[in-house]
Coordinates of C-alpha atoms in Angstrom, one line a residue:
X1 CA 0.0 0.0 0.0
X2 CA 2.9 2.4 0.7
X3 CA 4.0 2.1 -2.9
X4 CA 0.7 3.7 -4.0
X5 CA -0.1 5.9 -0.9
X6 CA 3.1 7.5 0.3
X7 CA 1.3 9.3 3.1
X8 CA 1.3 6.0 5.0
X9 CA 5.1 6.5 5.5
X10 CA 4.6 9.5 7.7
X11 CA 1.2 8.7 9.2
X12 CA 2.5 5.5 10.8
X13 CA 5.4 7.3 12.4
X14 CA 3.5 10.6 13.3
X15 CA 4.4 12.1 16.7
X16 CA 2.3 14.3 18.9
X17 CA 4.8 17.2 18.8
X18 CA 4.5 17.3 15.0
X19 CA 0.8 18.4 15.2
X20 CA 1.3 22.0 16.5
X21 CA 4.2 22.6 14.1
X22 CA 2.1 21.3 11.1
X23 CA -0.9 23.4 12.2
X24 CA 1.1 26.6 12.5
X25 CA 2.9 26.0 9.2
X26 CA -0.3 25.1 7.4
X27 CA -2.2 28.2 8.6
X28 CA 0.7 30.5 7.9
X29 CA 1.0 29.2 4.4
X30 CA -2.8 29.4 4.0
X31 CA -2.8 33.1 5.0
X32 CA -0.3 33.7 2.1
X33 CA -2.0 31.2 -0.2
X34 CA -5.4 32.9 -0.4
X35 CA -4.3 36.3 -1.7
X36 CA -1.5 34.8 -3.8
X37 CA -3.8 32.2 -5.4
X38 CA -6.2 35.0 -6.4
X39 CA -3.4 37.1 -7.8
X40 CA -1.8 34.2 -9.8
X41 CA -5.2 33.4 -11.3
X42 CA -5.2 36.9 -12.7
X43 CA -1.8 36.2 -14.4
X44 CA -3.4 33.1 -16.0
X45 CA -6.2 35.2 -17.4
X46 CA -8.8 33.7 -15.0
X47 CA -11.2 35.2 -12.5
X48 CA -9.4 35.4 -9.1
X49 CA -11.6 32.7 -7.5
X50 CA -10.0 30.1 -9.7
X51 CA -6.8 30.5 -7.7
X52 CA -8.8 29.4 -4.6
X53 CA -10.3 26.5 -6.5
X54 CA -6.7 25.4 -7.4
X55 CA -5.8 25.6 -3.8
X56 CA -8.3 23.0 -2.8
X57 CA -8.4 19.5 -4.3
X58 CA -4.9 19.6 -5.9
X59 CA -3.3 20.3 -2.5
X60 CA -5.5 17.8 -0.8
X61 CA -4.5 15.1 -3.4
X62 CA -0.8 15.9 -2.9
X63 CA -1.2 15.5 0.9
X64 CA -1.8 11.8 0.3
X65 CA 0.4 11.1 -2.7
X66 CA 3.3 13.5 -2.4
X67 CA 6.7 12.3 -1.2
X68 CA 8.2 15.6 -0.1
X69 CA 7.1 16.6 3.4
X70 CA 8.2 20.2 3.3
X71 CA 7.0 21.8 0.0
X72 CA 3.7 23.7 -0.4
X73 CA 1.9 23.1 -3.7
X74 CA -0.8 25.1 -5.4
X75 CA -1.1 27.9 -8.0
X76 CA 2.3 29.5 -8.9
X77 CA 3.3 32.5 -11.0
X78 CA 5.3 30.5 -13.5
X79 CA 2.6 28.0 -14.4
X80 CA 0.1 30.8 -14.5
X81 CA 2.1 32.7 -17.0
X82 CA 2.6 29.5 -19.1
X83 CA -1.2 28.9 -19.1
X84 CA -1.8 32.4 -20.4
X85 CA 1.0 32.1 -23.0
X86 CA -0.3 28.7 -24.3
X87 CA -3.8 30.0 -24.8
X88 CA -3.0 33.5 -26.0
X89 CA -2.3 32.3 -29.5
X90 CA -5.7 30.6 -29.9
X91 CA -8.8 32.2 -31.1
X92 CA -11.0 31.9 -28.0
X93 CA -14.1 34.0 -27.6
X94 CA -15.6 34.6 -24.2
X95 CA -14.4 33.9 -20.7
X96 CA -16.5 30.7 -20.5
X97 CA -14.7 29.2 -23.5
X98 CA -11.3 30.3 -22.1
X99 CA -12.0 28.6 -18.8
X100 CA -13.0 25.5 -20.6
X101 CA -9.7 25.4 -22.5
X102 CA -7.8 26.0 -19.3
X103 CA -9.5 22.9 -17.7
X104 CA -8.6 20.8 -20.8
X105 CA -5.0 22.0 -20.6
X106 CA -4.9 21.2 -16.9
X107 CA -6.2 17.7 -17.5
X108 CA -3.6 17.2 -20.3
X109 CA -0.8 18.4 -18.0
X110 CA -1.9 16.0 -15.2
X111 CA -2.3 13.0 -17.7
X112 CA 1.2 13.7 -19.0
X113 CA 2.8 13.8 -15.6
X114 CA 0.9 10.7 -14.5
X115 CA 2.0 8.8 -17.6
X116 CA 5.6 9.8 -17.2
X117 CA 5.5 8.8 -13.5
X118 CA 4.0 5.3 -14.3
X119 CA 6.6 4.8 -17.0
X120 CA 9.4 5.9 -14.6
X121 CA 10.6 8.7 -16.9
X122 CA 11.4 11.3 -14.3
X123 CA 14.9 11.5 -15.7
X124 CA 13.6 13.5 -18.7
X125 CA 13.6 16.6 -16.7
X126 CA 17.4 16.4 -16.5
X127 CA 17.5 17.6 -20.1
X128 CA 16.4 21.0 -18.9
X129 CA 19.8 22.3 -17.8
X130 CA 20.2 24.9 -15.0
X131 CA 21.2 27.7 -17.5
X132 CA 18.0 27.1 -19.5
X133 CA 15.9 27.2 -16.3
X134 CA 17.6 30.2 -14.9
X135 CA 17.3 32.2 -18.2
X136 CA 13.7 31.1 -18.6
X137 CA 12.6 31.9 -15.1
X138 CA 14.4 35.3 -15.1
X139 CA 12.7 36.3 -18.3
X140 CA 9.3 35.0 -17.1
X141 CA 9.7 37.0 -13.9
X142 CA 10.2 40.2 -16.0
X143 CA 7.2 39.4 -18.1
X144 CA 5.0 38.7 -15.1
X145 CA 6.2 41.9 -13.3
X146 CA 5.6 44.2 -16.3
X147 CA 2.3 42.5 -17.2
X148 CA 1.0 43.8 -13.8
X149 CA 1.8 47.4 -14.7
X150 CA -1.7 47.7 -16.1
X151 CA -3.2 46.8 -12.7
X152 CA -0.6 49.0 -10.9
X153 CA -1.6 52.0 -13.1
X154 CA -5.3 51.2 -13.3
X155 CA -5.3 50.8 -17.1
X156 CA -7.3 48.8 -19.5
X157 CA -4.6 47.1 -21.6
X158 CA -4.7 44.2 -24.0
X159 CA -2.8 41.1 -22.8
X160 CA 0.5 39.9 -24.2
X161 CA 3.3 37.6 -23.2
X162 CA 6.1 39.4 -25.1
X163 CA 8.1 41.9 -23.1
X164 CA 8.4 44.7 -25.7
X165 CA 4.7 44.4 -26.6
X166 CA 3.7 44.8 -22.9
X167 CA 5.8 47.9 -22.6
X168 CA 4.4 49.4 -25.8
X169 CA 0.8 48.6 -25.0
X170 CA 1.2 50.0 -21.5
X171 CA 3.0 53.1 -22.7
X172 CA 0.3 53.9 -25.3
X173 CA -2.3 54.0 -22.5
X174 CA -0.2 55.6 -19.7
X175 CA -2.1 58.9 -20.1
X176 CA -5.2 57.1 -18.7
X177 CA -3.3 56.2 -15.5
X178 CA -5.3 56.4 -12.2
X179 CA -3.0 57.9 -9.4
X180 CA -5.0 56.1 -6.7
X181 CA -4.3 52.7 -8.2
X182 CA -0.6 53.6 -8.5
X183 CA -0.6 54.8 -4.8
X184 CA -2.2 51.6 -3.6
X185 CA 0.2 49.4 -5.6
X186 CA 3.3 51.3 -4.4
X187 CA 2.2 51.3 -0.8
X188 CA 1.7 47.5 -1.1
X189 CA 5.1 47.0 -2.6
X190 CA 6.7 49.1 0.2
X191 CA 4.9 47.3 3.0
X192 CA 5.9 43.8 1.7
X193 CA 9.5 44.9 1.1
X194 CA 9.7 46.6 4.4
X195 CA 8.5 43.6 6.4
X196 CA 10.9 41.4 4.4
X197 CA 13.8 43.4 5.8
X198 CA 12.3 44.0 9.2
X199 CA 10.5 40.8 10.1
X200 CA 10.2 38.1 7.5
X201 CA 7.8 35.9 9.5
X202 CA 5.1 38.7 9.5
X203 CA 2.3 38.0 7.0
X204 CA 2.9 41.3 5.0
X205 CA 0.9 40.0 2.1
X206 CA -2.2 39.5 4.3
X207 CA -1.7 43.0 5.7
X208 CA -1.7 44.5 2.1
X209 CA -4.9 42.7 1.3
X210 CA -6.6 43.8 4.5
X211 CA -5.5 47.4 4.2
X212 CA -6.6 47.5 0.5
X213 CA -10.0 46.2 1.4
X214 CA -10.5 48.6 4.3
X215 CA -9.3 51.5 2.2
X216 CA -11.7 50.8 -0.6
X217 CA -14.6 50.1 1.7
X218 CA -14.3 53.2 4.0
X219 CA -13.0 55.7 1.4
X220 CA -15.3 54.5 -1.4
X221 CA -12.3 54.3 -3.7
X222 CA -14.3 52.4 -6.3
X223 CA -16.2 55.6 -7.0
X224 CA -12.9 57.2 -8.0
X225 CA -12.0 54.6 -10.7
X226 CA -10.0 52.2 -8.6
X227 CA -10.3 48.8 -10.3
X228 CA -11.5 46.1 -8.0
X229 CA -11.6 42.3 -8.0
X230 CA -15.4 42.4 -8.0
X231 CA -17.8 39.7 -7.0
X232 CA -16.1 36.4 -5.9
X233 CA -18.5 33.4 -6.1
X234 CA -19.2 31.8 -2.7
X235 CA -18.9 28.1 -2.1
X236 CA -17.1 25.1 -3.5
X237 CA -16.4 24.5 -7.2
X238 CA -18.7 22.0 -8.9
X239 CA -17.5 18.7 -10.4
X240 CA -17.4 18.7 -14.2
X241 CA -15.6 16.8 -16.9
X242 CA -13.4 19.0 -19.2
X243 CA -14.7 19.0 -22.8
X244 CA -11.8 17.2 -24.5
X245 CA -11.8 16.8 -28.3
X246 CA -9.2 16.1 -30.9
X247 CA -8.8 19.8 -31.9
X248 CA -8.0 20.7 -28.3
X249 CA -5.3 17.9 -28.1
X250 CA -3.6 19.1 -31.3
X251 CA -3.6 22.7 -30.2
X252 CA -2.5 22.2 -26.6
X253 CA -0.2 19.2 -26.4
X254 CA 3.2 21.1 -26.9
X255 CA 2.5 23.4 -24.0
X256 CA 0.9 20.6 -21.9
X257 CA 4.3 18.8 -22.1
X258 CA 6.2 21.9 -21.3
X259 CA 4.0 22.7 -18.3
X260 CA 4.2 19.1 -17.1
X261 CA 8.0 19.2 -17.2
X262 CA 8.5 22.7 -15.8
X263 CA 6.0 22.0 -13.0
X264 CA 7.8 18.8 -12.1
X265 CA 11.2 20.4 -12.2
X266 CA 10.0 23.2 -9.9
X267 CA 8.7 20.6 -7.4
X268 CA 11.7 18.4 -7.4
X269 CA 14.2 21.2 -7.2
X270 CA 12.4 22.9 -4.3
X271 CA 11.9 19.6 -2.6
X272 CA 15.6 18.7 -2.9
X273 CA 16.7 22.1 -1.7
X274 CA 14.6 21.8 1.4
X275 CA 15.8 18.2 2.0
X276 CA 19.4 19.4 2.1
X277 CA 18.5 21.8 4.8
X278 CA 16.4 19.4 6.9
X279 CA 18.5 16.3 6.4
X280 CA 15.5 14.2 5.3
X281 CA 15.5 12.2 2.0
X282 CA 12.0 11.2 1.2
X283 CA 11.5 12.4 -2.4
X284 CA 10.9 9.7 -5.0
X285 CA 11.2 11.3 -8.5
X286 CA 8.7 9.0 -10.2
X287 CA 6.2 9.1 -7.4
X288 CA 6.3 12.9 -7.4
X289 CA 5.3 12.8 -11.1
X290 CA 2.3 10.5 -10.1
X291 CA 1.4 12.9 -7.2
X292 CA 1.6 16.0 -9.4
X293 CA -0.3 14.3 -12.2
X294 CA -3.0 13.1 -10.0
X295 CA -3.3 16.5 -8.4
X296 CA -3.7 18.3 -11.7
X297 CA -6.2 15.7 -13.0
X298 CA -8.3 16.0 -9.9
X299 CA -7.9 19.8 -10.1
X300 CA -9.2 19.9 -13.7
X301 CA -12.4 18.1 -12.5
X302 CA -13.1 20.9 -9.9
X303 CA -12.2 24.0 -11.9
X304 CA -8.6 24.2 -11.0
X305 CA -5.7 25.1 -13.3
X306 CA -2.2 23.6 -13.3
X307 CA -0.5 23.6 -9.9
X308 CA 3.0 22.7 -8.6
X309 CA 5.3 23.6 -5.8
X310 CA 5.7 27.3 -4.9
X311 CA 9.1 28.7 -4.1
X312 CA 7.8 31.3 -1.7
X313 CA 5.2 29.3 0.1
X314 CA 7.5 26.2 0.5
X315 CA 10.1 28.5 2.1
X316 CA 7.4 29.8 4.5
X317 CA 6.2 26.2 5.2
X318 CA 9.8 25.1 6.0
X319 CA 10.5 28.2 8.2
X320 CA 7.3 27.7 10.1
X321 CA 8.4 24.2 11.1
X322 CA 6.3 21.9 8.9
X323 CA 7.1 18.3 9.6
X324 CA 4.7 16.4 7.3
X325 CA 2.3 16.9 4.4
X326 CA -0.5 17.3 7.0
X327 CA 0.4 21.0 7.0
X328 CA -1.1 21.2 3.5
X329 CA -4.4 20.0 4.9
X330 CA -4.5 22.9 7.3
X331 CA -3.9 25.3 4.4
X332 CA -6.8 23.8 2.6
X333 CA -9.0 24.3 5.7
X334 CA -8.2 28.0 5.6
X335 CA -9.1 28.2 1.9
X336 CA -12.4 26.4 2.6
X337 CA -13.3 28.9 5.3
X338 CA -12.5 31.7 2.9
X339 CA -14.8 30.2 0.2
X340 CA -17.6 29.7 2.7
X341 CA -17.6 32.9 4.6
X342 CA -15.1 35.5 3.4
X343 CA -15.6 35.8 -0.4
X344 CA -18.0 38.8 -0.1
X345 CA -15.2 40.8 1.4
X346 CA -12.9 40.3 -1.5
X347 CA -15.1 42.2 -3.9
X348 CA -13.6 45.3 -2.3
X349 CA -10.0 44.1 -3.0
X350 CA -8.2 46.5 -5.4
X351 CA -6.4 44.8 -8.4
X352 CA -3.4 47.1 -7.6
X353 CA -2.9 45.4 -4.2
X354 CA -2.8 42.0 -5.9
X355 CA -0.4 43.4 -8.5
X356 CA 2.0 44.5 -5.8
X357 CA 1.9 41.0 -4.3
X358 CA 2.7 39.4 -7.6
X359 CA 5.5 41.9 -8.5
X360 CA 7.3 41.4 -5.2
X361 CA 6.7 37.6 -5.2
X362 CA 8.2 37.0 -8.6
X363 CA 11.2 39.4 -8.2
X364 CA 13.1 36.7 -6.4
X365 CA 13.0 34.5 -9.6
X366 CA 15.5 36.9 -11.3
X367 CA 18.8 35.1 -10.8
X368 CA 21.6 37.6 -11.5
X369 CA 24.1 35.8 -9.2
X370 CA 24.0 32.6 -11.3
X371 CA 24.4 34.6 -14.5
X372 CA 27.5 36.3 -13.1
X373 CA 29.0 32.9 -12.1
X374 CA 28.5 31.6 -15.6
X375 CA 29.9 34.8 -17.2
X376 CA 33.1 34.4 -15.1
X377 CA 33.7 30.7 -15.5
X378 CA 31.4 29.2 -18.2
X379 CA 31.0 31.6 -21.2
X380 CA 29.3 28.9 -23.3
X381 CA 26.7 28.1 -20.7
X382 CA 26.2 31.8 -20.1
X383 CA 25.4 32.1 -23.8
X384 CA 22.7 29.4 -23.4
X385 CA 21.2 31.3 -20.4
X386 CA 21.3 34.6 -22.3
X387 CA 19.8 33.1 -25.5
X388 CA 17.0 31.5 -23.5
X389 CA 16.4 34.7 -21.6
X390 CA 16.1 36.9 -24.7
X391 CA 14.0 34.4 -26.7
X392 CA 11.6 34.0 -23.8
X393 CA 11.4 37.7 -23.3
X394 CA 11.0 38.9 -26.9
X395 CA 9.8 35.9 -29.0
X396 CA 7.7 33.7 -26.8
X397 CA 7.6 31.6 -23.7
X398 CA 7.2 28.3 -25.5
X399 CA 9.9 29.1 -27.9
X400 CA 12.2 30.1 -25.1
X401 CA 11.9 26.8 -23.4
X402 CA 12.2 24.7 -26.5
X403 CA 15.1 26.6 -28.1
X404 CA 16.9 26.8 -24.7
X405 CA 16.7 23.0 -24.3
X406 CA 17.7 22.4 -27.9
X407 CA 20.7 24.7 -27.7
X408 CA 21.9 23.1 -24.4
X409 CA 21.6 19.6 -25.9
X410 CA 23.5 20.8 -29.0
X411 CA 26.2 22.2 -26.7
X412 CA 26.4 18.9 -24.9
X413 CA 26.7 17.0 -28.3
X414 CA 29.4 19.4 -29.5
X415 CA 31.4 18.9 -26.3
X416 CA 31.2 15.1 -26.6
X417 CA 32.1 15.3 -30.3
X418 CA 35.4 16.9 -29.4
X419 CA 36.4 15.7 -25.9
X420 CA 39.7 16.2 -24.1
X421 CA 42.5 14.3 -25.8
X422 CA 45.8 14.2 -23.9
X423 CA 49.3 12.8 -24.4
X424 CA 50.7 11.3 -21.2
X425 CA 54.2 11.1 -19.8
X426 CA 55.6 9.3 -16.8
X427 CA 55.8 11.4 -13.6
X428 CA 59.4 11.3 -12.5
X429 CA 60.1 8.8 -9.8
X430 CA 56.6 7.2 -9.9
X431 CA 54.3 4.8 -11.7
X432 CA 51.9 7.6 -12.6
X433 CA 51.2 8.9 -16.1
X434 CA 49.9 12.5 -16.5
X435 CA 49.1 15.0 -19.2
X436 CA 52.4 16.4 -20.5
X437 CA 50.8 19.9 -21.0
X438 CA 49.7 20.2 -17.4
X439 CA 52.8 18.7 -15.7
X440 CA 55.4 19.7 -18.3
X441 CA 58.8 19.5 -16.5
X442 CA 57.6 16.9 -14.1
X443 CA 57.1 14.1 -16.6
X444 CA 59.4 12.0 -18.9
X445 CA 58.4 12.2 -22.5
X446 CA 59.7 9.4 -24.8
X447 CA 60.2 9.7 -28.5
X448 CA 59.7 5.9 -29.1
X449 CA 56.5 5.6 -27.2
X450 CA 53.2 7.5 -27.5
X451 CA 50.7 7.3 -24.5
X452 CA 47.4 9.0 -25.0
X453 CA 44.2 9.3 -23.0
X454 CA 40.7 10.0 -24.4
X455 CA 38.3 11.5 -21.8
X456 CA 34.9 10.5 -23.0
X457 CA 32.8 7.6 -24.3
X458 CA 33.7 6.6 -27.8
X459 CA 30.7 6.8 -30.1
X460 CA 29.7 7.7 -33.7
X461 CA 29.7 11.4 -32.9
X462 CA 33.4 11.5 -31.9
X463 CA 35.0 8.4 -33.4
X464 CA 36.3 10.4 -36.4
X465 CA 37.7 13.1 -34.1
X466 CA 39.5 10.4 -32.0
X467 CA 41.0 8.8 -35.2
X468 CA 42.1 12.3 -36.5
X469 CA 43.8 13.2 -33.2
X470 CA 45.5 9.9 -32.7
X471 CA 47.0 9.9 -36.2
X472 CA 48.0 13.5 -35.7
X473 CA 49.9 12.6 -32.5
X474 CA 51.5 9.6 -34.2
X475 CA 52.7 11.8 -37.1
X476 CA 54.0 14.4 -34.7
X477 CA 56.2 11.8 -32.9
X478 CA 58.2 11.2 -36.1
X479 CA 60.2 8.1 -37.3
X480 CA 61.4 7.2 -33.8
X481 CA 58.0 6.1 -32.7
X482 CA 57.6 2.3 -32.1
X483 CA 54.4 1.8 -30.1
X484 CA 51.1 3.5 -29.0
X485 CA 49.4 2.9 -25.7
X486 CA 45.8 4.0 -25.3
X487 CA 44.9 4.8 -21.7
X488 CA 41.2 3.9 -21.6
X489 CA 40.4 4.6 -18.0
X490 CA 38.0 7.4 -19.0
X491 CA 36.2 5.5 -21.8
X492 CA 33.1 3.9 -20.4
X493 CA 31.4 2.9 -23.6
X494 CA 32.1 2.2 -27.3
X495 CA 29.2 1.9 -29.7
X496 CA 29.2 -0.2 -32.9
X497 CA 30.4 2.6 -35.2
X498 CA 33.3 3.6 -32.9
X499 CA 34.3 -0.1 -32.4
X500 CA 34.5 -0.5 -36.1
X501 CA 36.6 2.7 -36.4
X502 CA 38.9 1.6 -33.6
X503 CA 39.5 -1.9 -35.0
X504 CA 40.4 -0.4 -38.5
X505 CA 42.6 2.2 -36.8
X506 CA 44.5 -0.5 -34.9
X507 CA 45.0 -2.3 -38.2
X508 CA 46.2 0.9 -39.8
X509 CA 48.7 1.5 -37.0
X510 CA 50.0 -2.1 -37.3
X511 CA 50.5 -1.5 -41.0
X512 CA 52.8 1.4 -40.1
X513 CA 55.0 -1.0 -38.2
X514 CA 53.8 0.2 -34.7
X515 CA 52.6 -1.8 -31.8
X516 CA 49.3 -0.9 -30.1
X517 CA 48.3 -1.5 -26.5
X518 CA 45.2 -0.7 -24.4
X519 CA 45.5 -0.1 -20.7
X520 CA 43.1 0.6 -17.9
X521 CA 39.9 -0.4 -19.7
X522 CA 37.0 -0.9 -17.2
X523 CA 34.8 -3.9 -17.2
X524 CA 32.0 -2.8 -19.6
X525 CA 34.5 -1.6 -22.1
X526 CA 36.5 -4.9 -21.9
X527 CA 33.3 -6.7 -22.6
X528 CA 32.8 -4.6 -25.8
X529 CA 36.4 -5.2 -26.8
X530 CA 36.0 -9.0 -26.5
X531 CA 32.6 -9.0 -28.3
X532 CA 33.7 -6.9 -31.3
X533 CA 36.3 -6.9 -34.0
X534 CA 38.7 -5.0 -31.8
X535 CA 40.0 -8.1 -30.1
X536 CA 40.9 -9.6 -33.5
X537 CA 43.2 -6.7 -34.3
X538 CA 44.5 -6.1 -30.7
X539 CA 45.0 -9.6 -29.3
X540 CA 44.3 -10.1 -25.6
X541 CA 48.1 -10.2 -24.8
X542 CA 48.1 -6.4 -25.5
X543 CA 45.3 -5.5 -23.2
X544 CA 46.6 -4.4 -19.8
X545 CA 45.2 -3.4 -16.4
X546 CA 47.6 -0.5 -15.9
X547 CA 49.6 1.8 -18.2
X548 CA 52.8 0.9 -16.3
X549 CA 52.3 -2.8 -17.2
X550 CA 51.9 -1.9 -20.9
X551 CA 55.1 0.2 -20.8
X552 CA 57.0 -2.6 -19.0
X553 CA 55.8 -5.1 -21.6
X554 CA 57.0 -2.7 -24.4
X555 CA 60.4 -2.2 -22.8
X556 CA 61.0 -5.9 -22.0
X557 CA 58.9 -8.1 -24.3
X558 CA 61.3 -11.1 -24.0
X559 CA 61.6 -10.9 -20.2
X560 CA 58.0 -10.6 -19.1
X561 CA 56.4 -13.9 -19.9
X562 CA 55.1 -14.1 -16.3
X563 CA 53.5 -10.7 -16.7
X564 CA 52.0 -11.7 -19.9
X565 CA 50.5 -14.9 -18.3
X566 CA 49.1 -12.9 -15.4
X567 CA 47.6 -10.2 -17.7
X568 CA 45.9 -12.9 -19.8
X569 CA 44.6 -14.5 -16.6
X570 CA 43.3 -11.1 -15.4
X571 CA 41.7 -10.5 -18.8
X572 CA 39.8 -13.7 -18.6
X573 CA 38.5 -12.9 -15.1
X574 CA 37.5 -9.4 -15.9
X575 CA 35.7 -10.5 -19.1
X576 CA 33.5 -12.7 -16.9

């Protein structure tokens, strides 16, 4: 049962002292979740109440199926922006049709995550490198922040997910700005930032919401053009099946996959970071996919949009002392109370107050520190980050993710196609053989013997490069060269193409009148050598465990019959 219901792991070992900690953490997160959820729903282009709906059943589902005990799931800014981006290119008329498409997208995201989890394909998220994620999240943060300018200024502006278009559209309407909306927004930003510096544990977001509602109610700010959230439906969301058809699937599947992977990456990365702090290790990558997938599927049935782990709320949850997923249940209780009793109050909430919450919340996603590190040490990866950032910012969110991942994969392929190739020399007074360029005066370089090391797997993408480099080094040694030793310690795999190339290369070297030895091959590579044409060209007597043994054999071929016998014996054991 624990394989399918991970909550049984912590329920069976639950301690009394955990309850108060989980209760405080859950209520603290809930206080932030209610206004944040409503604000993030606005980013997704949905009525604010849909943020509360997304804070119900998806969180409740994760309580039972999630394997991380510290994270807080629910609506987040990143997924909200991705939802808006994925649907902005479609011709959707009316808010009802838009909501229907969001529910279909949520169902597809959940189904994708659930399927990936069942198939144990959590490793796929590893192809989204950190430079890509950093560039994407930083650009998304800029887009989210500036998309809230219309609420901060009290403007009626068409939506867009491209940075330059947002600026242009806002600038065109700036003459219609409402000073009261701007004042509310700026006061909200100052309050949140002030409490972040003075007392982080204080629920500043809740204070902004309360002050905004009180100000509108008692000063009648709505009569002066201040834009309000308006009527928020009371009660729970009804159960309904999303209207899925083939046209929807064709239109939404690329973004559904992107949302599924981004949401999963956020959850795992946040969960792992909190595990490092707490010392717990409970996250199961594939089970997390099942938990997130199930949460989103259930959410789509109750008017929720895609949810995942929140950076800010997870930090609050951890800082408040959450011990288990039960804290999420208490957060849900607070959302339930809000939907039952407090929704009439929120019709006085100014949009500018929610905009201030969003702008401060997503500012932390801008990661300048990591960009500086890459600029100093990894210019190629900095280029990937910058390209992802610029494409996401000016071309599109979907394009930013896809092109960023593609470029990072191409960079990886390029690196493996031209890996490190080194000539080795004997370190004076030892049995070690090191790179002659790094150790220079400390190694002995022989004219009659070439020792090389190839620091990568040998496959079709780099076999031609390997052949070219080895022949270049052989030519550079001149007529005094008698033998070549390949140190294969770093080669962990040889594919069929590379095995054929290596066997032909050994034959070519033999035709030049040179001997060829392989030293330091690990077990899997030795298996490939014995099961391919390589062994027919090499002969097992010329396969050694250590480079030193190969050198000794070359120096004293007539006096090392015992070494030869021992090497052959070792080869036969290692092959098995």
